[in-house]
Coordinates of C-alpha atoms in Angstrom, one line a residue:
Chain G
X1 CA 13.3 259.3 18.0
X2 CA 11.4 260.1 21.3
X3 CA 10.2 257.0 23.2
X4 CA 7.7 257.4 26.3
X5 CA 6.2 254.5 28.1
X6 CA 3.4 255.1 29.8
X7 CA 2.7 252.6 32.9
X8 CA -0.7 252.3 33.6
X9 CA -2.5 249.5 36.1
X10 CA -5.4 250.5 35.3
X11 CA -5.4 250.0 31.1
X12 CA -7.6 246.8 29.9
X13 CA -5.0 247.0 27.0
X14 CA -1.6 247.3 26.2
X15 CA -1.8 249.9 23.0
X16 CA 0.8 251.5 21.0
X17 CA 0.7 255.5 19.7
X18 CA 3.2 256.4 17.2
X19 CA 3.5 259.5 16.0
X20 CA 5.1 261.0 12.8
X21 CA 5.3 263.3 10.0
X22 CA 5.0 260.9 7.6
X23 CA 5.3 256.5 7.3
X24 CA 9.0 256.1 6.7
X25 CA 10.3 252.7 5.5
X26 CA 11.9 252.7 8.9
X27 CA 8.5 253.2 10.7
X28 CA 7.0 250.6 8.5
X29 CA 9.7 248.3 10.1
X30 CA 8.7 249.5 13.1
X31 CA 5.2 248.8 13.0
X32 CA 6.1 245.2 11.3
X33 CA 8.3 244.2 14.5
X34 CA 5.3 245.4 16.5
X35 CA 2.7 243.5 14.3
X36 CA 4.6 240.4 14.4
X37 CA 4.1 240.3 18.1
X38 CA 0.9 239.8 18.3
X39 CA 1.1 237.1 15.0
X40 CA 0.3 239.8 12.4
X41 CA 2.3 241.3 9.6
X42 CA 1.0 244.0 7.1
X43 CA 0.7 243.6 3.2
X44 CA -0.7 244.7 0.3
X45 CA -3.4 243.6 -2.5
X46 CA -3.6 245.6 -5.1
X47 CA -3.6 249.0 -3.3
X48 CA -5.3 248.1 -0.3
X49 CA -3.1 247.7 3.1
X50 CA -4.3 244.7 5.2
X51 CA -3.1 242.7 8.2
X52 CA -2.3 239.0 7.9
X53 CA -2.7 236.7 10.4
X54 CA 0.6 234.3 10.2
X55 CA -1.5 231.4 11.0
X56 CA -2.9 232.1 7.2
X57 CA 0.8 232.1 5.5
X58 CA 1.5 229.2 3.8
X59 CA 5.1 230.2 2.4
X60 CA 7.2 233.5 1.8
X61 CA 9.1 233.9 -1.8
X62 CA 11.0 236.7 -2.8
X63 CA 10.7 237.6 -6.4
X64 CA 12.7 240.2 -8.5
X65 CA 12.8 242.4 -5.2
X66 CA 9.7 242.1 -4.3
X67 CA 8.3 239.9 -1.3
X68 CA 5.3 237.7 -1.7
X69 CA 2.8 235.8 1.4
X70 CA 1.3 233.4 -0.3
X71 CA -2.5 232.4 1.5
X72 CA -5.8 230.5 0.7
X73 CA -7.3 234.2 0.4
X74 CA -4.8 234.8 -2.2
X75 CA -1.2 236.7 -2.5
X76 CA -0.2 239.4 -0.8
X77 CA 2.9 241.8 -1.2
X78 CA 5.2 243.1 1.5
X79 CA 8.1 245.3 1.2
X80 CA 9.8 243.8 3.7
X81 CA 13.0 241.7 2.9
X82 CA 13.2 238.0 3.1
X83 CA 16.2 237.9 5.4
X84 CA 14.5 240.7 7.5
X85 CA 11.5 238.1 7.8
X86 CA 13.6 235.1 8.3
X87 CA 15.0 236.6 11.5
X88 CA 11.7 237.6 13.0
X89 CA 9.6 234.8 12.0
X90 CA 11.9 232.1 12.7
X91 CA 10.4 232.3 16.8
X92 CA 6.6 231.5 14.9
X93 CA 8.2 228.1 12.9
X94 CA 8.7 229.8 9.8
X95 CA 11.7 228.6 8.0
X96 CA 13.9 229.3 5.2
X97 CA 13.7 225.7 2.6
X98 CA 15.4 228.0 -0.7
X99 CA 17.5 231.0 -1.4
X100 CA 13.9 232.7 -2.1
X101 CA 11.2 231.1 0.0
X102 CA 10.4 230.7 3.9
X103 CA 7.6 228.5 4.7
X104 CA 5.5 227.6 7.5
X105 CA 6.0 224.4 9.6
X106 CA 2.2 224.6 10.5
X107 CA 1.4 224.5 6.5
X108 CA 3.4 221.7 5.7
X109 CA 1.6 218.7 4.5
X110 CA 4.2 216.3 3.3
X111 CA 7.2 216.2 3.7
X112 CA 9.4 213.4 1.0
X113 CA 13.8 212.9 0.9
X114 CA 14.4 213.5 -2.6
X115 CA 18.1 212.2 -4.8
X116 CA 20.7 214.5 -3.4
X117 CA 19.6 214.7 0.2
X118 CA 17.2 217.5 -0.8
X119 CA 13.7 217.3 0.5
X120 CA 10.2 217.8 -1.8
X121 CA 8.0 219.6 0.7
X122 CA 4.0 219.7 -0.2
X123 CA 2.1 222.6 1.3
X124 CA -1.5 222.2 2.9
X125 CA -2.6 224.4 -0.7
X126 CA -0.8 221.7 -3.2
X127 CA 2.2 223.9 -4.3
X128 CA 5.4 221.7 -4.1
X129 CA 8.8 223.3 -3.0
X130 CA 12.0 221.3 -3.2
X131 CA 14.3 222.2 0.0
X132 CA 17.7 222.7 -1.8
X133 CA 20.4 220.4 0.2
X134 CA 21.8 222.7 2.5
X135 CA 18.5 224.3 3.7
X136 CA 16.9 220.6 4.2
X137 CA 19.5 219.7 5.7
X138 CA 18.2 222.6 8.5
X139 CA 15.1 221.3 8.0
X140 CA 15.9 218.1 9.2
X141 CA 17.5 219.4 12.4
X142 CA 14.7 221.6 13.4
X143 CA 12.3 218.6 12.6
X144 CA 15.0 216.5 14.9
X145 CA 15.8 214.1 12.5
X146 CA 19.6 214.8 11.8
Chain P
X1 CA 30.1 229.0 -8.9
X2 CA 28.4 226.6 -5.8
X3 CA 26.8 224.5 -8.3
X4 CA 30.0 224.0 -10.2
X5 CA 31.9 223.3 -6.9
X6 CA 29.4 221.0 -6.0
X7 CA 29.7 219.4 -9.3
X8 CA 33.1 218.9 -8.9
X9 CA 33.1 217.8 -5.6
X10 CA 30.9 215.1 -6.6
X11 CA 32.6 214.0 -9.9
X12 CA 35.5 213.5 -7.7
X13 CA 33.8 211.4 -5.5
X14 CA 32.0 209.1 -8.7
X15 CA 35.7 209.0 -10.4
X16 CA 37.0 208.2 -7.1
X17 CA 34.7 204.8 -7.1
X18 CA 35.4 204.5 -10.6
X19 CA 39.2 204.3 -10.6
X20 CA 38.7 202.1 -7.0
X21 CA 36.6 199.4 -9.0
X22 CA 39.5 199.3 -12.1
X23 CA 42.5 199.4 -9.9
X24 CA 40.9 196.5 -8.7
X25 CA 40.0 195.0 -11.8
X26 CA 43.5 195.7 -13.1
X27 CA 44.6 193.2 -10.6
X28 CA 42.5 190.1 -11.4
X29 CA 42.3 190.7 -14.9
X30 CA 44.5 193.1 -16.6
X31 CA 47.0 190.9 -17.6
X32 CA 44.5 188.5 -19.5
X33 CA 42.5 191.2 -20.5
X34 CA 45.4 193.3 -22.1
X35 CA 45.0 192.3 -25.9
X36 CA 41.4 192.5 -25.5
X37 CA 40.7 196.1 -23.9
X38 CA 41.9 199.6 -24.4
X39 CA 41.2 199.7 -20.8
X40 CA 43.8 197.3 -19.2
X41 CA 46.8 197.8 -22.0
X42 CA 49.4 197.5 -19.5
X43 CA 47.6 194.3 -18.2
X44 CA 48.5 194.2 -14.7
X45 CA 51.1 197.1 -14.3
X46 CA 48.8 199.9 -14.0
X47 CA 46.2 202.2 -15.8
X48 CA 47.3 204.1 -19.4
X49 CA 46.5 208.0 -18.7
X50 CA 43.9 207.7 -21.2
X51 CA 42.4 205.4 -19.8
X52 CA 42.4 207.5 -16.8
X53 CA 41.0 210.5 -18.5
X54 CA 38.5 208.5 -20.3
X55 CA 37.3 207.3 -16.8
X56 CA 37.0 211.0 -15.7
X57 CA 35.3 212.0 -18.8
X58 CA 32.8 208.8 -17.7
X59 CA 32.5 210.2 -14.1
X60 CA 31.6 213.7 -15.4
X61 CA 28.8 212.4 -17.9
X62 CA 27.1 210.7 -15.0
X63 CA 27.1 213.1 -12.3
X64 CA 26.1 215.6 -14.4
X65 CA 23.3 213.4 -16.0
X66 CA 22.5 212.6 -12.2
X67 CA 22.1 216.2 -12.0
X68 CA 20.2 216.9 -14.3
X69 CA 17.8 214.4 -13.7
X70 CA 17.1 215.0 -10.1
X71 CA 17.2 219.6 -10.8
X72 CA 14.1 220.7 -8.9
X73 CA 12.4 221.1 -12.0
X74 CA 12.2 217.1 -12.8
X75 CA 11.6 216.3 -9.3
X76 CA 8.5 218.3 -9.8
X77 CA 7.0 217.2 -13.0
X78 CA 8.5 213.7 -12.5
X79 CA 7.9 210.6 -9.9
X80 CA 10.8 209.5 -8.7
X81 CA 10.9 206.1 -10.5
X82 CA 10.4 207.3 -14.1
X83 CA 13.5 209.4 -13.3
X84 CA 15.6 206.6 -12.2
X85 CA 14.6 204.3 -15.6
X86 CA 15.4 207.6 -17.8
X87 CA 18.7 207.8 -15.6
X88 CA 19.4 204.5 -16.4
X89 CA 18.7 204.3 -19.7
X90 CA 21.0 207.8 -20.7
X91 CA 24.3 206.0 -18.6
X92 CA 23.9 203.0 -20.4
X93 CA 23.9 204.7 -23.4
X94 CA 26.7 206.8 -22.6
X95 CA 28.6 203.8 -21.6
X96 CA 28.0 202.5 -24.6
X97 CA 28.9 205.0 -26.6
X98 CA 32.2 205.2 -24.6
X99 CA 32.5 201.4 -25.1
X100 CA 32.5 202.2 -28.5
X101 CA 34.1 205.5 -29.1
X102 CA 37.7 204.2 -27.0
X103 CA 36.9 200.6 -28.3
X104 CA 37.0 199.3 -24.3
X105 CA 36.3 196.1 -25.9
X106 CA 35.4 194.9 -29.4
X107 CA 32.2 195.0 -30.6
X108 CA 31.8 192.0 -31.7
X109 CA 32.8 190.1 -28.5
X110 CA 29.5 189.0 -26.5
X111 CA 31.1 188.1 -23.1
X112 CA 32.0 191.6 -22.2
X113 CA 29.1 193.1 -23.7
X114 CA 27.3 190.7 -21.4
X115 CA 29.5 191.2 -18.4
X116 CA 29.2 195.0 -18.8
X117 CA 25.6 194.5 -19.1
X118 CA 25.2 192.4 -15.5
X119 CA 27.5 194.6 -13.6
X120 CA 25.5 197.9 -14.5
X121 CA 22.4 196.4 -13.4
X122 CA 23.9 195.4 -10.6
X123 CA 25.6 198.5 -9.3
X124 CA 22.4 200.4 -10.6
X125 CA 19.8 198.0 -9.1
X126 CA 22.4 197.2 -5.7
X127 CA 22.7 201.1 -4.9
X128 CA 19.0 202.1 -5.2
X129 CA 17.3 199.6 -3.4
X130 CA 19.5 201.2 -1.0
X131 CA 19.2 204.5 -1.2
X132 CA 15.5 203.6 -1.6
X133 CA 15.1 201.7 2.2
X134 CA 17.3 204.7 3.3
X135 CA 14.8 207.0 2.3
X136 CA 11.7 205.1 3.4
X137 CA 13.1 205.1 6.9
X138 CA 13.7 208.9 6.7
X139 CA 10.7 209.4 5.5
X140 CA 8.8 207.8 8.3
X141 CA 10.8 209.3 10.6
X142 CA 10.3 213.1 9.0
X143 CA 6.8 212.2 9.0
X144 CA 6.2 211.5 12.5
X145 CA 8.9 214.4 13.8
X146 CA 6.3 217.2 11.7
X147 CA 2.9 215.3 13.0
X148 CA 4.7 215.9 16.5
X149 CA 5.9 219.4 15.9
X150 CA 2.9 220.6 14.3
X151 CA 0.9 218.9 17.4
X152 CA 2.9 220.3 20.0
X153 CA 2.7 223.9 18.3
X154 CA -0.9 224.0 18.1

């Protein structure tokens, strides 16, 4: 792959041209690293292609291979992986709370220590996860607590 | 294969307790207690291996009742205290049975009936008030560690 990088004083805008023959899986990845930048990640609805704003994710579940951003405009699909999202969202306080499902610190609305040391978190939408020990366990340290 | 480790691990730990309490019990009562229970037959001595393994069998009924009670699908159809009386109630009645099946005691004998009956509530009662003020004190504290989190990420 060819990269050039253009220095420019004079742009109002730092932009991005990629060209190919065709998108690739791997220049879908691409784009997604690039998109997550700037607090954005791409999924789909149905057959439309949109950008989501992270600040709208309330969680992340992975389901029978397929990944799933849950929002108050509805669910959308990615075919990213969850581990792949894991690593690149952790820096935007998303966090893994189940072998399937990342969710946002920012969404949380309750959070309540369940039997077991596992956690029962409530999301700013209603939907209930219950952290798994181990995972709130990590919770608890990146909230400080442990 | 976790969930069975994790099982184990923590039938271990209940059996552990379990055999702690009789050893103990063994001591201060066995030898008066020997022609009474199945439980303390060589009084003072020590503990009959099926007593033993009836004490293990004991220790896997309640973790895995504990288990099943708290899975991730009651705790979210179920408030946490419903779950503790239905946790409560399926022990004692496996205690019961046990009490029955390996004739612990006679069943026509009030005192340990009554005895049995006070210690469980006890130990019952005793361990989740305090697992209860444990969890009220993490709870405040998770609360206010998001509120500051989500504050200072804003």
């Amino acid at each position: 792959m060819k990269i050039t990088i253009n220095i420019d004083q004079n742009t109002a805008e730092t932009s991005l041209v990629l060209t190919c023959r065709q998108l690739t899986p791997q220049v879908e990845k691409l784009l997604a690293a690039f998109r997550i930048i700037d607090k954005q990640i791409a999924a789909k609805k149905g057959d439309s292609v949109c950008l989501l704003d992270l600040n709208e994710v309330f969680y992340i579940e992975s389901l029978e291979r397929s990944t799933f951003f849950y929002t108050a405009n509805g669910v959308f699909e990615s075919e990213m992986k969850l581990y792949e999202l894991e690593n690149q969202l952790a820096a935007y306080n998303f966090i893994r709370v189940r072998k399937n499902t990342i969710c946002s610190l920012q969404k949380i609305k309750a959070l309540k220590a369940e039997a077991n040391r596992k956690i029962k978190i409530t999301m700013e939408n209603g939907y209930q996860i219950i952290a798994s020990r181990m995972y709130a366990d990590e919770l608890r340290k990146k909230l400080g607590v442990k | 294969m976790k969930k069975i480790f994790q099982l184990i691990n923590e039938t271990v730990l209940v059996f552990g307790l379990l055999m702690l309490v009789f050893f103990i019990l063994s001591l201060a009562i066995g030898d008066s207690a020997k022609d009474a229970s199945s439980l303390f037959v060589y009084g003072s001595d020590s503990i009959s291996s099926a007593a033993i393994f009836q004490l293990l069998m004991l220790s896997l009924c309640v973790t895995i009742l504990n288990a099943a009670v708290n899975s991730n699908f009651m705790i979210k159809i179920m408030p946490r205290i419903p779950r503790l009386i239905i946790l409560f109630v399926l022990i004692f009645m496996i205690l019961v049975f046990m009490i029955l099946k390996f004739q612990w005691f006679s069943a026509d004998q009030q005192l340990p009936w009554v005895l049995t009956a006070i210690a469980f509530v006890f130990s019952f009662t005793a361990s989740t008030v305090t697992v209860f003020l444990k969890e009220k004190e993490e709870n405040k504290k998770m609360t206010e560690a998001l509120n500051s989190f989500q504050k200072s990420a804003k």
